[in-house]
Short mmCIF file of the N, C-alpha and C atoms (twelve columns), coordinates in Angstrom:
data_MODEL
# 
_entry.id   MODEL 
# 
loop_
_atom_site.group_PDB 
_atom_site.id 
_atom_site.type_symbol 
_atom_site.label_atom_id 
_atom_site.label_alt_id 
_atom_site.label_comp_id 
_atom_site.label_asym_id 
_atom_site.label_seq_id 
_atom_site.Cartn_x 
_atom_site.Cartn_y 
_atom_site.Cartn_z 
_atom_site.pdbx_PDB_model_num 
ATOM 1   N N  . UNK A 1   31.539 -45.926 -5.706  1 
ATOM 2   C CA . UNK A 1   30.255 -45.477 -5.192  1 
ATOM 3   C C  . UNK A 1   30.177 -43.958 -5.329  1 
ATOM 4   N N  . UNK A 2   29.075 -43.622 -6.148  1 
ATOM 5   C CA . UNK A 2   29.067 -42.455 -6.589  1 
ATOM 6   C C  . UNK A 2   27.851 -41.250 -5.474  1 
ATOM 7   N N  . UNK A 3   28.768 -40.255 -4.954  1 
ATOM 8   C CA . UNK A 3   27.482 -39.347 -3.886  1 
ATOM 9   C C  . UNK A 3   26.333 -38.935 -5.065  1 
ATOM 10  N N  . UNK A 4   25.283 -39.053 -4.296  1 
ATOM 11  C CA . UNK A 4   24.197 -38.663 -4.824  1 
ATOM 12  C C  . UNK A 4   23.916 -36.718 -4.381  1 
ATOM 13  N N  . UNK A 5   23.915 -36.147 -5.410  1 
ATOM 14  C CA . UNK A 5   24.232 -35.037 -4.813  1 
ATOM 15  C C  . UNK A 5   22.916 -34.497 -4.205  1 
ATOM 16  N N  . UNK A 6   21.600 -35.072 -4.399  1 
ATOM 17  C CA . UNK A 6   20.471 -34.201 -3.995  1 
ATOM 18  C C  . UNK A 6   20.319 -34.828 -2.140  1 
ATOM 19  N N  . UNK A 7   21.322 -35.999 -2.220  1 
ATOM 20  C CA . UNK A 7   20.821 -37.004 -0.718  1 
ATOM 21  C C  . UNK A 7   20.950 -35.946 0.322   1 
ATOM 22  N N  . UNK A 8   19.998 -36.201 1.205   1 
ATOM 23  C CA . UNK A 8   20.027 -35.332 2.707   1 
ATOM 24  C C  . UNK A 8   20.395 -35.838 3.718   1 
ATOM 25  N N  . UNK A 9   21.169 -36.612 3.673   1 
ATOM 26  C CA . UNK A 9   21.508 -37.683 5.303   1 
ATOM 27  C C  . UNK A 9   22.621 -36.395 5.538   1 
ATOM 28  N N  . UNK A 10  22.775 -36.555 6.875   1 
ATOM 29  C CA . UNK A 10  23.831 -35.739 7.131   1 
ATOM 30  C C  . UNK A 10  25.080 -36.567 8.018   1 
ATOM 31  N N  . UNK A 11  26.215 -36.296 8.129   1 
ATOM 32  C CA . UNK A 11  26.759 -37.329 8.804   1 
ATOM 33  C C  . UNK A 11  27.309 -36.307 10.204  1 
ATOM 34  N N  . UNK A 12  27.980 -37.045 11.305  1 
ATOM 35  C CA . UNK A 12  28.154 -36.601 12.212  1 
ATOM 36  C C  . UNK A 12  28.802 -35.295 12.780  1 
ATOM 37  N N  . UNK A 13  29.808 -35.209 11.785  1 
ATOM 38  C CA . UNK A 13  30.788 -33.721 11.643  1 
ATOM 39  C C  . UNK A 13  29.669 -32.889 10.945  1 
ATOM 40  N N  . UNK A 14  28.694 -33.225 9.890   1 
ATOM 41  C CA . UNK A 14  28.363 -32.047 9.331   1 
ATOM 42  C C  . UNK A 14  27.241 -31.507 10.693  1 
ATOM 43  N N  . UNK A 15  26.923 -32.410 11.280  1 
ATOM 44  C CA . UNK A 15  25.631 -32.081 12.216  1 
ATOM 45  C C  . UNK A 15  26.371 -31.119 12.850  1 
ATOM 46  N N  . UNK A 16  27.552 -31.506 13.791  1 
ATOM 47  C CA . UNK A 16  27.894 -30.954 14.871  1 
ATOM 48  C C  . UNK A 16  29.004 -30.323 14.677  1 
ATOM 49  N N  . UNK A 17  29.504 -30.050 13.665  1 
ATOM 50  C CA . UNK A 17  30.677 -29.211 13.567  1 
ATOM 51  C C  . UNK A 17  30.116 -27.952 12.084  1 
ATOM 52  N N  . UNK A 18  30.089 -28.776 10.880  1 
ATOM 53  C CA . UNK A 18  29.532 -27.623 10.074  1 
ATOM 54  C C  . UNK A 18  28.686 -27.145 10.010  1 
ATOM 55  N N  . UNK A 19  27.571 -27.359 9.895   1 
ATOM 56  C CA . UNK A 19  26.111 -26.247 10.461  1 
ATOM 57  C C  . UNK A 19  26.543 -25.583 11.158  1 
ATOM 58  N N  . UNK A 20  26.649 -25.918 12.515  1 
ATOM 59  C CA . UNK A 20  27.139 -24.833 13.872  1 
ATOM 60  C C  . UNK A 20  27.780 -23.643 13.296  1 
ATOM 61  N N  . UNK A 21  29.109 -24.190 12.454  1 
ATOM 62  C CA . UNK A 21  30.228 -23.032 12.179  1 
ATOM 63  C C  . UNK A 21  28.890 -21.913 11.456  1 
ATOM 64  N N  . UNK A 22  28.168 -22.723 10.100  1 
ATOM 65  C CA . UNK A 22  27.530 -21.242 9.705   1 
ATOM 66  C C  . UNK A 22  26.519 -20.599 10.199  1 
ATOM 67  N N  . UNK A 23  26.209 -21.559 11.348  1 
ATOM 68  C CA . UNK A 23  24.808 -20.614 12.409  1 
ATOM 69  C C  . UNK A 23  26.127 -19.612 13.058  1 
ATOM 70  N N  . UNK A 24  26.853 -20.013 13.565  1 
ATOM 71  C CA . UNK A 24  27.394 -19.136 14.465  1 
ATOM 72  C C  . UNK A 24  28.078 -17.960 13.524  1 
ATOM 73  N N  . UNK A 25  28.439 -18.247 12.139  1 
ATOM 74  C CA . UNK A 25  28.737 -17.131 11.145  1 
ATOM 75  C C  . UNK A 25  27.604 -16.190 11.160  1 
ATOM 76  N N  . UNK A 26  26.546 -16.542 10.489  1 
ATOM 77  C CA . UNK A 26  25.165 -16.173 10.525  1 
ATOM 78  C C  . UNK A 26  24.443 -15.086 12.056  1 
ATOM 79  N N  . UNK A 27  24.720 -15.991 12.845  1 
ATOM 80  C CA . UNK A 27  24.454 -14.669 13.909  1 
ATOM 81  C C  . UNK A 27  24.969 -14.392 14.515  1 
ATOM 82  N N  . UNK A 28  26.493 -13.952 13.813  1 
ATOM 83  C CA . UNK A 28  27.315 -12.753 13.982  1 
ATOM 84  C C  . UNK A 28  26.998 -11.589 13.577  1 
ATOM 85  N N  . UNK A 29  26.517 -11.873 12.027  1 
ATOM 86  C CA . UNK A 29  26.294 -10.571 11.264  1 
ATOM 87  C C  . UNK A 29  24.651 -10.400 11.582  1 
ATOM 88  N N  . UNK A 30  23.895 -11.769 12.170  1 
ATOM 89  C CA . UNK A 30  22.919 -10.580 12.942  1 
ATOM 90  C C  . UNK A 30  22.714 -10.116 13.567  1 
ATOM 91  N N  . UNK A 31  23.851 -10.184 14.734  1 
ATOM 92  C CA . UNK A 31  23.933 -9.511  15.907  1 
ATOM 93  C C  . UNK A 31  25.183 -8.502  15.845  1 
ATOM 94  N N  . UNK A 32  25.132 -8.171  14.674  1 
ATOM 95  C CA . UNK A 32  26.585 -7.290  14.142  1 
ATOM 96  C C  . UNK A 32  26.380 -6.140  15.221  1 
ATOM 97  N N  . UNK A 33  25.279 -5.269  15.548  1 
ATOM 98  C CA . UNK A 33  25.104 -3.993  16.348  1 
ATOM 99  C C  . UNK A 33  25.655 -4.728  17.563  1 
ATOM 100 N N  . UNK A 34  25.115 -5.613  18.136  1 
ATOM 101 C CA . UNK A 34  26.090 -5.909  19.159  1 
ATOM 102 C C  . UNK A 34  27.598 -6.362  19.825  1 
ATOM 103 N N  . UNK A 35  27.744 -6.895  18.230  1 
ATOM 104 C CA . UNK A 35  29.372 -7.285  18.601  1 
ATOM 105 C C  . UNK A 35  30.304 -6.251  18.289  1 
ATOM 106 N N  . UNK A 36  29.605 -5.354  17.744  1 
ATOM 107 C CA . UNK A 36  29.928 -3.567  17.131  1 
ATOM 108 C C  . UNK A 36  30.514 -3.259  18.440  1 
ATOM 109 N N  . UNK A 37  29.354 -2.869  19.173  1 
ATOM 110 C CA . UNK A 37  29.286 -2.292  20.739  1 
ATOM 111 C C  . UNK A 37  30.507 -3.184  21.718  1 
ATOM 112 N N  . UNK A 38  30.622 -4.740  21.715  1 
ATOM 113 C CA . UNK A 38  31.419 -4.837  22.729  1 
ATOM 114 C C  . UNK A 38  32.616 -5.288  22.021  1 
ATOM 115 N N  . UNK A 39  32.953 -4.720  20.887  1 
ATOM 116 C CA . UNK A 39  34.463 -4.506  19.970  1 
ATOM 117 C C  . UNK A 39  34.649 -3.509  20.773  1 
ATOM 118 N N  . UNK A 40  33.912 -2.108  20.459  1 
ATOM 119 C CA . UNK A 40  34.834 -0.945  20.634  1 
ATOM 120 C C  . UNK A 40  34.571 -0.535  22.359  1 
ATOM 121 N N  . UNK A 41  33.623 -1.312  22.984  1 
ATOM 122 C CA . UNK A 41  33.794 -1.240  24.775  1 
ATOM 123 C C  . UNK A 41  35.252 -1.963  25.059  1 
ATOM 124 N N  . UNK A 42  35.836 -2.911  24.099  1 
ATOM 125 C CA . UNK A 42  37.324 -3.908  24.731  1 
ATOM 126 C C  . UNK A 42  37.488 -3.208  24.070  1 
ATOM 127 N N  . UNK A 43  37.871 -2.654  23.111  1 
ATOM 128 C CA . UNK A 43  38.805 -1.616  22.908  1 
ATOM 129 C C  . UNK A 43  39.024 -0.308  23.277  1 
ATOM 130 N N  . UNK A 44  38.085 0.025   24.188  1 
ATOM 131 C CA . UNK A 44  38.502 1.265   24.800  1 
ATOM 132 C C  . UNK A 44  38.862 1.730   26.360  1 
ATOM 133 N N  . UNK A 45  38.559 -0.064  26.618  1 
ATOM 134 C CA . UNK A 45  39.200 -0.537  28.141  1 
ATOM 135 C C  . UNK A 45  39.896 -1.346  28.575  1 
ATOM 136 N N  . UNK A 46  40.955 -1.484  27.247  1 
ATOM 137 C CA . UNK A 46  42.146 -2.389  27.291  1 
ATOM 138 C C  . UNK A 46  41.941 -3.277  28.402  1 
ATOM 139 N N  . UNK A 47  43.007 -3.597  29.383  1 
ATOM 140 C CA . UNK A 47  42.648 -4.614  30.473  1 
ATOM 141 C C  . UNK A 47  41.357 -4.558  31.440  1 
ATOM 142 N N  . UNK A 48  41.021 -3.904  31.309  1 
ATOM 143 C CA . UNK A 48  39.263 -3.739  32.433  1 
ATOM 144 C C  . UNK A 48  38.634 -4.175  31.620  1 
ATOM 145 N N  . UNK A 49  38.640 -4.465  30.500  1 
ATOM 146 C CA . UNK A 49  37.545 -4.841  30.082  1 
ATOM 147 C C  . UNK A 49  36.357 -5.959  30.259  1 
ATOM 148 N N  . UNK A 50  37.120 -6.718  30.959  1 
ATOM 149 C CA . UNK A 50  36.261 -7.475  31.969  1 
ATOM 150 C C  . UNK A 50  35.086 -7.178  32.701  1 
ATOM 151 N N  . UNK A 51  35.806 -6.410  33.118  1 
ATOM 152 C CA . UNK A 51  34.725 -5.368  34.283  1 
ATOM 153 C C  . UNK A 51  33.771 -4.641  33.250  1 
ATOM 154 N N  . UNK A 52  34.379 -3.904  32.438  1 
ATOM 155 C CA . UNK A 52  33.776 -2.699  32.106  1 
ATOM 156 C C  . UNK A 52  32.771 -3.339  31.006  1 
ATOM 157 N N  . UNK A 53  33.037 -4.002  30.391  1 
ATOM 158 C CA . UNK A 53  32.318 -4.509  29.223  1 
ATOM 159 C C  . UNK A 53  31.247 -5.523  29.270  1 
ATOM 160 N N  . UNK A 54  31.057 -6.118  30.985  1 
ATOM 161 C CA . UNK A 54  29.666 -6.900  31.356  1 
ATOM 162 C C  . UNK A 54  28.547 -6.458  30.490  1 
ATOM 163 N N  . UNK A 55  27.823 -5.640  30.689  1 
ATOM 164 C CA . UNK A 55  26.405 -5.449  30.066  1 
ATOM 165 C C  . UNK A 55  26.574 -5.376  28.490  1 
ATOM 166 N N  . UNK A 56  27.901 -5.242  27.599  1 
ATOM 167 C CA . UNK A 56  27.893 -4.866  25.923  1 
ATOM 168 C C  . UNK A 56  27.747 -7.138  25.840  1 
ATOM 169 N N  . UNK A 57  28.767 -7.667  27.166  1 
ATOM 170 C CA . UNK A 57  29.416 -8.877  26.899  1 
ATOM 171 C C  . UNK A 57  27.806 -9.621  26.670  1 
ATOM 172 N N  . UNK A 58  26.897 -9.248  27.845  1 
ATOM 173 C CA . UNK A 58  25.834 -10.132 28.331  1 
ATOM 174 C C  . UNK A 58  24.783 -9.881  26.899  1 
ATOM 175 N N  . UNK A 59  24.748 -8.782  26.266  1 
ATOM 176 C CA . UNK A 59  23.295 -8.178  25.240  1 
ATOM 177 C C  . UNK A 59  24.102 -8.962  24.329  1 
ATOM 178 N N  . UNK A 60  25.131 -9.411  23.743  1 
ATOM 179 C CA . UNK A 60  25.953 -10.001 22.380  1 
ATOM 180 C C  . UNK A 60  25.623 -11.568 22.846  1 
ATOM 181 N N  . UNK A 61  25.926 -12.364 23.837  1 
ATOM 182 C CA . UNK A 61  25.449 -13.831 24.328  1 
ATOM 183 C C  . UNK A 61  24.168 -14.104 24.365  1 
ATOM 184 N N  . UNK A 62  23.316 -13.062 24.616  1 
ATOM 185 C CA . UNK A 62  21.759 -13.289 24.655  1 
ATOM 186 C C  . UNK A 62  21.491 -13.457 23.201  1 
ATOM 187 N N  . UNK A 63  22.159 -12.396 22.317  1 
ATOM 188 C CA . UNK A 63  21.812 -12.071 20.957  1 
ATOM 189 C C  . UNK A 63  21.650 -13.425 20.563  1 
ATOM 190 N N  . UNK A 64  23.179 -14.061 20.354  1 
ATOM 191 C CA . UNK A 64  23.844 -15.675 20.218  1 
ATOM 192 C C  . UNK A 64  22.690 -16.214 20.205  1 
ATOM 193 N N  . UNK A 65  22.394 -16.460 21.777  1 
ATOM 194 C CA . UNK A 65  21.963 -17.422 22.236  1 
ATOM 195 C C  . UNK A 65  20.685 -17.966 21.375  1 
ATOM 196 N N  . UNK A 66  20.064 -16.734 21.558  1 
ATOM 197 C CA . UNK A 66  18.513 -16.555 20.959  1 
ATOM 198 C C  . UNK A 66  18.630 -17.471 19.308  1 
ATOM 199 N N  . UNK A 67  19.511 -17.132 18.622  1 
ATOM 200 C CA . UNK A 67  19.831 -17.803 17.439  1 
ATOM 201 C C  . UNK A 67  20.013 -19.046 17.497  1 
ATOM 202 N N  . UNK A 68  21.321 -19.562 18.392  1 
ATOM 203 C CA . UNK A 68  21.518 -20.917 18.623  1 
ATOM 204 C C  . UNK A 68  20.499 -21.753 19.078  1 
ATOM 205 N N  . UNK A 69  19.453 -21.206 19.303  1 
ATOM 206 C CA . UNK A 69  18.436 -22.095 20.269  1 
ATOM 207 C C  . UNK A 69  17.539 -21.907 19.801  1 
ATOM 208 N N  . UNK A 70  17.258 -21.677 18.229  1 
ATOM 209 C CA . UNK A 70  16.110 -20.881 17.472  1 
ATOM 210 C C  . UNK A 70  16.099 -22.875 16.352  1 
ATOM 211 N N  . UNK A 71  15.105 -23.321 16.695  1 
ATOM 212 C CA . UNK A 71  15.333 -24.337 15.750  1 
ATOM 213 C C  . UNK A 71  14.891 -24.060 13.986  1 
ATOM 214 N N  . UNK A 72  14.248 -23.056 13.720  1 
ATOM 215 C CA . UNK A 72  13.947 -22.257 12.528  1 
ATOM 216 C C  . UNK A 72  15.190 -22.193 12.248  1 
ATOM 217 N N  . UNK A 73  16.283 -21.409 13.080  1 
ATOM 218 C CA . UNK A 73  17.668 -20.491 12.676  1 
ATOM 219 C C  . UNK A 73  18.421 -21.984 11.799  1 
ATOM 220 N N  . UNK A 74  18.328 -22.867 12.740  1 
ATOM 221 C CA . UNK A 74  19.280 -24.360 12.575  1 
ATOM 222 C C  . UNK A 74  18.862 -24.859 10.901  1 
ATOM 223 N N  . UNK A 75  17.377 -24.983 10.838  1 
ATOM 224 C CA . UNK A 75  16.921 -25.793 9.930   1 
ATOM 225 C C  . UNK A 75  17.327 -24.417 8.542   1 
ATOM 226 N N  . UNK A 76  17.438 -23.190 8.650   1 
ATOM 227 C CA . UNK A 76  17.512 -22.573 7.949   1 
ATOM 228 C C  . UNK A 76  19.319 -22.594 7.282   1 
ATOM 229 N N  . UNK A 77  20.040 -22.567 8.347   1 
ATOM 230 C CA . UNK A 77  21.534 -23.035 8.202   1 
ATOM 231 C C  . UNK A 77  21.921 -24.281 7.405   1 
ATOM 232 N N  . UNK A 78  21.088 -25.423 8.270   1 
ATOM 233 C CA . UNK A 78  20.964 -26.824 7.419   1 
ATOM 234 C C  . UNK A 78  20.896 -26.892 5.916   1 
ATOM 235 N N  . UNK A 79  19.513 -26.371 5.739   1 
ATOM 236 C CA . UNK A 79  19.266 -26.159 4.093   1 
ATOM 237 C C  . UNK A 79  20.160 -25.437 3.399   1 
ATOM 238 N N  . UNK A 80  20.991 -24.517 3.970   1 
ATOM 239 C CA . UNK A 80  22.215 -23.420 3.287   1 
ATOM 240 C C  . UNK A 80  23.158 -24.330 2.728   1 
ATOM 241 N N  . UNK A 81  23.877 -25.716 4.312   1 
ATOM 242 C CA . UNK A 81  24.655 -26.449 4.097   1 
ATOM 243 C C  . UNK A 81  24.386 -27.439 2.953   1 
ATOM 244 N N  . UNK A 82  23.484 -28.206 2.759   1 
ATOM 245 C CA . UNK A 82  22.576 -29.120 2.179   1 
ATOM 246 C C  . UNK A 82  23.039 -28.332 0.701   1 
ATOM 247 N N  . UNK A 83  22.520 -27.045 0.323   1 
ATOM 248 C CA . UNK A 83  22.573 -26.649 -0.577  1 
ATOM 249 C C  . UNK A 83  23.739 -26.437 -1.889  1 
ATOM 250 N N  . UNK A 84  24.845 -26.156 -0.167  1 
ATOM 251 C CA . UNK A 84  26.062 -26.192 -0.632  1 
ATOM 252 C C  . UNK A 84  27.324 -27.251 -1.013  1 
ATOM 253 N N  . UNK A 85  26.562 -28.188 -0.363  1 
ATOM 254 C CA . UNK A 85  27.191 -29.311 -0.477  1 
ATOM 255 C C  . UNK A 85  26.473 -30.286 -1.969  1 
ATOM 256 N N  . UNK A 86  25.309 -29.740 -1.983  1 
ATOM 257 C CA . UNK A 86  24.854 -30.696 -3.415  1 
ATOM 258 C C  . UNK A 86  25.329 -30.000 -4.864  1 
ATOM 259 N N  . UNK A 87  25.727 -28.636 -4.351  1 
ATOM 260 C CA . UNK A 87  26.139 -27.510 -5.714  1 
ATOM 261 C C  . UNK A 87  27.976 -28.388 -5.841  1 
ATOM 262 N N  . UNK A 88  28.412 -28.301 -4.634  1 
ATOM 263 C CA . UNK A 88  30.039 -29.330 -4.118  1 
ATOM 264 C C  . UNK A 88  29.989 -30.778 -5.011  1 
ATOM 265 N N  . UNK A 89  28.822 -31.519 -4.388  1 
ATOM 266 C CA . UNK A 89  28.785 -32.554 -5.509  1 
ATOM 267 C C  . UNK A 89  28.537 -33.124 -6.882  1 
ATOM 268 N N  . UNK A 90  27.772 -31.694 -7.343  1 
ATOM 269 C CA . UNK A 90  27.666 -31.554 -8.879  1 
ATOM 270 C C  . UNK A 90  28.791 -31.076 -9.535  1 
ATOM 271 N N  . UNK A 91  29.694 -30.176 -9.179  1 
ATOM 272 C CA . UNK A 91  30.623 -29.579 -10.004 1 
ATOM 273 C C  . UNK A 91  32.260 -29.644 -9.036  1 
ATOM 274 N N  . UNK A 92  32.376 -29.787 -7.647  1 
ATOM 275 C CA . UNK A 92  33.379 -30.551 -7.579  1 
ATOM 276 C C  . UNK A 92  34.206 -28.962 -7.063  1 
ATOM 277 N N  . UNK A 93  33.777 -28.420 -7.088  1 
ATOM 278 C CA . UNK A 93  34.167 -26.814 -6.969  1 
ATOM 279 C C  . UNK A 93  33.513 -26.527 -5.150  1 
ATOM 280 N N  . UNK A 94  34.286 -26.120 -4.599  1 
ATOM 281 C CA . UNK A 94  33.886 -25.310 -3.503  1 
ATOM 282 C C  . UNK A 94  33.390 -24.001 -3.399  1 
ATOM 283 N N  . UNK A 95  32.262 -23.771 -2.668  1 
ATOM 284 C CA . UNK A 95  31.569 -22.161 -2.587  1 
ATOM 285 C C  . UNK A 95  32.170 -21.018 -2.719  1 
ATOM 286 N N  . UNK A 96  33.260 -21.052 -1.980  1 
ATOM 287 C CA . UNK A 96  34.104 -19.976 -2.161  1 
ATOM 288 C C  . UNK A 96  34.932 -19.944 -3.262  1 
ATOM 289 N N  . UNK A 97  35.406 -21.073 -3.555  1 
ATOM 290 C CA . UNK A 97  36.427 -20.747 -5.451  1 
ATOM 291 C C  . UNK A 97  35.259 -20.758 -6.307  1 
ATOM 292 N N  . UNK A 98  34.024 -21.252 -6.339  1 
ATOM 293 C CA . UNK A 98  33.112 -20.589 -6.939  1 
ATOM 294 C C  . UNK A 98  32.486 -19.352 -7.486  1 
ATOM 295 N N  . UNK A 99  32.538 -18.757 -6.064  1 
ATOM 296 C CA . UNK A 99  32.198 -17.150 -5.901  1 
ATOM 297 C C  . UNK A 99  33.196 -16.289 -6.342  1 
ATOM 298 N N  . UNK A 100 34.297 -16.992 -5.846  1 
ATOM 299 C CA . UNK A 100 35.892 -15.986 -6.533  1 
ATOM 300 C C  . UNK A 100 35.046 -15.734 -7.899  1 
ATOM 301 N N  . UNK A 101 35.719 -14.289 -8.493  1 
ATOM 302 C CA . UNK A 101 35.273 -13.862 -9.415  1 
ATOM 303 C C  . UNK A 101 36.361 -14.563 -10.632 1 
ATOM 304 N N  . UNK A 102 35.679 -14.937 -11.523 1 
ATOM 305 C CA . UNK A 102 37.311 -15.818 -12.712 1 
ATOM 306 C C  . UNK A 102 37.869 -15.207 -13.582 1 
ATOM 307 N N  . UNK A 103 39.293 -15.243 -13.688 1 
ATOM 308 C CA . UNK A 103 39.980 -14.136 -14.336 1 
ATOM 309 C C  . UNK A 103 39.603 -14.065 -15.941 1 
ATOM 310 N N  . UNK A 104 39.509 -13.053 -16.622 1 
ATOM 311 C CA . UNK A 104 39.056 -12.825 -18.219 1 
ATOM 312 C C  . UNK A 104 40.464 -12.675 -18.835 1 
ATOM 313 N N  . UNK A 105 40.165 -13.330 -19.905 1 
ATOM 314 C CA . UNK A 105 41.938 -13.145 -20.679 1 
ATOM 315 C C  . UNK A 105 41.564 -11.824 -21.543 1 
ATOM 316 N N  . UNK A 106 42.264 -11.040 -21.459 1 
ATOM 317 C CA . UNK A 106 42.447 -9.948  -22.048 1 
ATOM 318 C C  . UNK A 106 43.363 -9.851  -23.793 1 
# 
């Protein structure tokens, strides 16, 4: 039984485990100014940082949040996955050894 690479069903891990991973990749780097800010607040209050780093901790979870709960953000992730997985089933190659750049014989 051969995958159809354009099919859109998704199965249970991809719902709830892979999407997630690249939403939550995804708004990292859009909330990069904020996870900027409460990197170098824990790093400049070693063990307090608990304490000290509330308001950098709370503006970076809101950031999150706002994404995770953005159903645009999801369906936009989806189609990324979808995308990547039908490029996976045409050539059998993963995204990333894809992207690797391929060595030239000299």
């Amino acid at each position: 039984m051969a995958l159809d690479p354009a099919e859109q069903h998704l199965r249970h891990v991809e719902k709830d485990v892979l999407i997630p991973k690249i939403m939550r990749e995804k708004a990292r780097e859009r909330c990069s100014e904020q996870v900027q800010d409460f990197t170098k607040c824990c790093k400049n209050s070693g063990l307090l940082m608990v304490v000290k780093c509330r308001k950098e901790n709370s503006a970076l979870k809101e950031c999150l949040t706002a994404y995770y709960n953005d159903p645009a953000f999801y369906e936009e992730c989806k189609m990324e996955y979808l995308k990547e997985r039908e490029e996976f089933r045409k050539t059998g190659i993963p995204t990333k050894k894809r992207l690797q750049k391929l060595p030239t014989s000299t």
